[in-house]
Short mmCIF file of C-alpha atoms and ligand atoms in Angstrom, two decimals:
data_model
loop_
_atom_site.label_atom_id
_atom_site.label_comp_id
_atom_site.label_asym_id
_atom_site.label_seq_id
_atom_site.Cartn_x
_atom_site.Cartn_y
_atom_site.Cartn_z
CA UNK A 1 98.42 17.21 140.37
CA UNK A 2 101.92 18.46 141.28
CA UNK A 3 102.79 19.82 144.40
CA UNK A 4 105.76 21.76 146.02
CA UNK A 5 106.79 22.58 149.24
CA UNK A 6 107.35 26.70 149.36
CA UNK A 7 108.44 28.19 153.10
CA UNK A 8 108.85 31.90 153.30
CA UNK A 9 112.20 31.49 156.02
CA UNK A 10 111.44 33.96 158.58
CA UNK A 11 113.58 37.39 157.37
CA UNK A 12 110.43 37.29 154.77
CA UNK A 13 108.32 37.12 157.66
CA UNK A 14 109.46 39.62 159.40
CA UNK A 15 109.99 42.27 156.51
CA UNK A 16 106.19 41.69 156.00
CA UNK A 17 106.77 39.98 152.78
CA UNK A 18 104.25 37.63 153.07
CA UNK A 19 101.67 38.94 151.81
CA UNK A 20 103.94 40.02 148.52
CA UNK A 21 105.14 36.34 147.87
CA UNK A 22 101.79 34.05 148.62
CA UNK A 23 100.07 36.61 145.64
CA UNK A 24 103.13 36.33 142.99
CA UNK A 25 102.15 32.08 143.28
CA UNK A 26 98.30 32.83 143.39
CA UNK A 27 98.08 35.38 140.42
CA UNK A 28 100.18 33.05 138.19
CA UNK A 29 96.88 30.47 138.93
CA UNK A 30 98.85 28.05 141.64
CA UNK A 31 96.62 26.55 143.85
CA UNK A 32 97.03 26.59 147.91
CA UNK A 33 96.54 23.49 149.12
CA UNK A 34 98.53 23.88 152.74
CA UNK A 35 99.49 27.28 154.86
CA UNK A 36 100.80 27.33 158.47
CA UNK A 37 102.88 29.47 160.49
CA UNK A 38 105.91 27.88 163.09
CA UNK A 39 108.87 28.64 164.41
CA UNK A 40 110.83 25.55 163.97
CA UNK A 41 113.06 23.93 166.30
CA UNK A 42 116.59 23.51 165.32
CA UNK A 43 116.95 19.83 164.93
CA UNK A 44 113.69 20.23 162.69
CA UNK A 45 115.52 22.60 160.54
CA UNK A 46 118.97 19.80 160.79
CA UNK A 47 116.07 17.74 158.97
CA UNK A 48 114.82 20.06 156.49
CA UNK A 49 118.60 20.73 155.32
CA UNK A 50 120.45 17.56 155.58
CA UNK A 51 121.38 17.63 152.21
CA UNK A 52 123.37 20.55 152.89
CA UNK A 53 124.76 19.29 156.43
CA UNK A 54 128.85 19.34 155.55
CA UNK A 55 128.58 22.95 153.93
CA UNK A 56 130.40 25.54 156.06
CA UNK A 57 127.18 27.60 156.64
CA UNK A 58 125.04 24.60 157.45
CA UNK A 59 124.78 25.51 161.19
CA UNK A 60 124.35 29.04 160.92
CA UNK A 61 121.48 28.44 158.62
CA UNK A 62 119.71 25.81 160.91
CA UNK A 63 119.96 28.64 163.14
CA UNK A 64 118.60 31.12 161.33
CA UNK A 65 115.21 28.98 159.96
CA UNK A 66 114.97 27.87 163.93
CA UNK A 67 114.94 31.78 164.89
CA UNK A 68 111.85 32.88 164.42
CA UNK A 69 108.51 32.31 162.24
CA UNK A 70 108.22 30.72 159.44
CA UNK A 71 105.27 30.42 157.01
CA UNK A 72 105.53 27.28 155.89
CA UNK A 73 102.92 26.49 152.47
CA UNK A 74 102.01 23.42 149.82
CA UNK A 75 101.52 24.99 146.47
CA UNK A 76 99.60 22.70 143.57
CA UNK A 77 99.58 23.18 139.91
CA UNK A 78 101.09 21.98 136.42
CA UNK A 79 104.86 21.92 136.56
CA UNK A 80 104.69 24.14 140.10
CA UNK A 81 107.97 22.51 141.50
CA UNK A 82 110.19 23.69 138.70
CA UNK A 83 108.14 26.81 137.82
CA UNK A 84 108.02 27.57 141.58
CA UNK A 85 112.08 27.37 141.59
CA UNK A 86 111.88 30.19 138.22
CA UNK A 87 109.70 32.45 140.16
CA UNK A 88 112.07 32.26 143.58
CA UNK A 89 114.89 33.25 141.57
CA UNK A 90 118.55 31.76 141.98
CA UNK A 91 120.28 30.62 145.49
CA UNK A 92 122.02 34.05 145.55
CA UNK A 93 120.18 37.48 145.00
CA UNK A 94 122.79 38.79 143.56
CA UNK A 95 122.16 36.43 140.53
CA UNK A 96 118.86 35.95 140.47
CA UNK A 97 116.81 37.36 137.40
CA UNK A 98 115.14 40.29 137.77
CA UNK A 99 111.52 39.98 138.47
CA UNK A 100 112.38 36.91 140.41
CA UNK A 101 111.42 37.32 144.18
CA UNK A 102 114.86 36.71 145.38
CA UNK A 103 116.07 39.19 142.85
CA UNK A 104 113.18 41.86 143.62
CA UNK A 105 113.33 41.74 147.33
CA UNK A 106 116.59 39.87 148.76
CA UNK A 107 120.11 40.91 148.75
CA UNK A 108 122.50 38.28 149.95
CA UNK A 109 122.73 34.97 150.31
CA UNK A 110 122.30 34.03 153.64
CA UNK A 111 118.96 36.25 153.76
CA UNK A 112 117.16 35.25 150.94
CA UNK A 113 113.74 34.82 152.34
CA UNK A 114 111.97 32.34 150.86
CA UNK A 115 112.63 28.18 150.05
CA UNK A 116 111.27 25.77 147.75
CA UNK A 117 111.62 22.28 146.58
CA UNK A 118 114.21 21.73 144.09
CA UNK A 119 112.70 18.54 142.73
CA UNK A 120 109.83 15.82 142.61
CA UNK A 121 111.57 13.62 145.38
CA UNK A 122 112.69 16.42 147.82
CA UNK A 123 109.39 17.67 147.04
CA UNK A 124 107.69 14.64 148.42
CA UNK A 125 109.78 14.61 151.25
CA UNK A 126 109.52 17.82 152.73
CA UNK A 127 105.70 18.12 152.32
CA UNK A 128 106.15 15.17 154.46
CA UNK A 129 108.52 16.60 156.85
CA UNK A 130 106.13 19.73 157.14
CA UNK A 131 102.86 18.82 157.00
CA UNK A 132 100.38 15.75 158.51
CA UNK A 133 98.36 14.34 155.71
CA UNK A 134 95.11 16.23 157.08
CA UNK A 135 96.74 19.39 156.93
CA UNK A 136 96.48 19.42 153.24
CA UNK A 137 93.13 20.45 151.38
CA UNK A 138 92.31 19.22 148.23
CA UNK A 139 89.24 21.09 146.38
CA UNK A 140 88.88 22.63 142.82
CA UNK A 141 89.06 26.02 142.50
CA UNK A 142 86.24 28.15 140.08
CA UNK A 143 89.24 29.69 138.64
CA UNK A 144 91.00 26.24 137.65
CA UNK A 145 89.10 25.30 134.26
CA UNK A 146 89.93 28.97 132.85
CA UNK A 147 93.29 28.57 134.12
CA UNK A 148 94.01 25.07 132.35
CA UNK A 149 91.79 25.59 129.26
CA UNK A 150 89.43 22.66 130.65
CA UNK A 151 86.08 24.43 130.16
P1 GTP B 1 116.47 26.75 149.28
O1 GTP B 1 115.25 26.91 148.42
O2 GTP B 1 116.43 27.56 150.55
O3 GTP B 1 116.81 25.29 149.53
O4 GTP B 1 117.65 27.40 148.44
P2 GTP B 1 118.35 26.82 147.15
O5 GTP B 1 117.80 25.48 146.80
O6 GTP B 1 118.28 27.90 146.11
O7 GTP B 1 119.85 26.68 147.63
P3 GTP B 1 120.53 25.49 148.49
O8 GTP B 1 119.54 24.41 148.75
O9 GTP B 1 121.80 25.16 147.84
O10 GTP B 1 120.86 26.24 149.84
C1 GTP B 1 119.90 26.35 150.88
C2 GTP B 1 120.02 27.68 151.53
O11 GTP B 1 121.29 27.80 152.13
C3 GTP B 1 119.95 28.87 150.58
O12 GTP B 1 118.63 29.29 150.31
C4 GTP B 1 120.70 29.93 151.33
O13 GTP B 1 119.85 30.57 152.28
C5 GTP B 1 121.75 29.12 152.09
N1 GTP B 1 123.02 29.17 151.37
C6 GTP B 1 123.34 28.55 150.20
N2 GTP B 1 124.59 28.83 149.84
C7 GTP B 1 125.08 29.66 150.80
C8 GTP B 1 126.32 30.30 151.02
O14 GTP B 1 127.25 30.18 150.23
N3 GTP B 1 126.44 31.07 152.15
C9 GTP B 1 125.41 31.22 153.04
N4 GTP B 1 125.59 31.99 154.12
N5 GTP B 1 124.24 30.63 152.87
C10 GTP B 1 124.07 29.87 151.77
MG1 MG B 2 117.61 23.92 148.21
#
């Protein structure tokens, strides 16, 4: 089954969003699969965003995921990378749709509390980056068969 890579960066954290975010993916029937909390170093956070590396904000945004917790999670479910991306909301808060968690409870850009994978390959590779194989759990939930229509 498809997985993404979702990291609540850590203005989330501190706002005590997290609690807020992990229920929007678990009520729409997404399935945990990984869950840790670290504070990143800054050539870890280089990694994570190298895609991004000759924007003009690059380096004060490796900063900012280095500064402080970060709940870093590995979400599982049918089309949960792109879905994942819908329920995040746009890059900037200020576009984001309503109802979106970027939208409901982020205002600008460079604070907008919460990442996720923005495709099958990136998601492969930052599950990678983020988590050690054992880290991840794989089990079926009760819920899954109502959820999918498989009962
Ligand atoms: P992520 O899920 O965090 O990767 O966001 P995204 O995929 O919606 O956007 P992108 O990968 O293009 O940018 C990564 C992060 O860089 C964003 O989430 C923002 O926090 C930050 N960022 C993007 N554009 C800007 C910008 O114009 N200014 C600032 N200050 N930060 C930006
Ligand atoms: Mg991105």
């Amino acid at each position: 089954m498809e997985r993404t890579f979702i990291a609540i960066k850590p203005d989330g954290v501190q706002r005590g969003l997290i609690s807020e975010i992990v229920s929007r993916f678990e009520r729409k029937g997404f399935k945990l699969v990984g869950i840790k909390i670290i504070v990143p170093p800054k050539d870890f956070a280089q990694k994570h965003y190298h895609d991004l590396k000759d924007r003009p904000f690059f380096n004060g945004l490796c900063n900012f995921l280095s500064s402080g917790p970060v709940l870093a999670m590995v979400w599982e479910g049918e089309g949960v990378i792109r879905y994942g991306r819908k329920l995040i909301g746009a890059t900037d808060p200020q576009n984001s749709e309503p109802g979106s968690i970027r939208a409901d409870l982020a205002v600008v850009v460079g604070r907008n509390i919460i990442h996720g994978s923005d495709g099958p390959e990136t998601a492969k590779d930052e599950i990678k980056l983020w988590f050690k194989a054992e880290e991840l759990v794989n089990y079926t939930s009760n819920a899954e068969k109502w959820i999918y229509g498989t009962n």
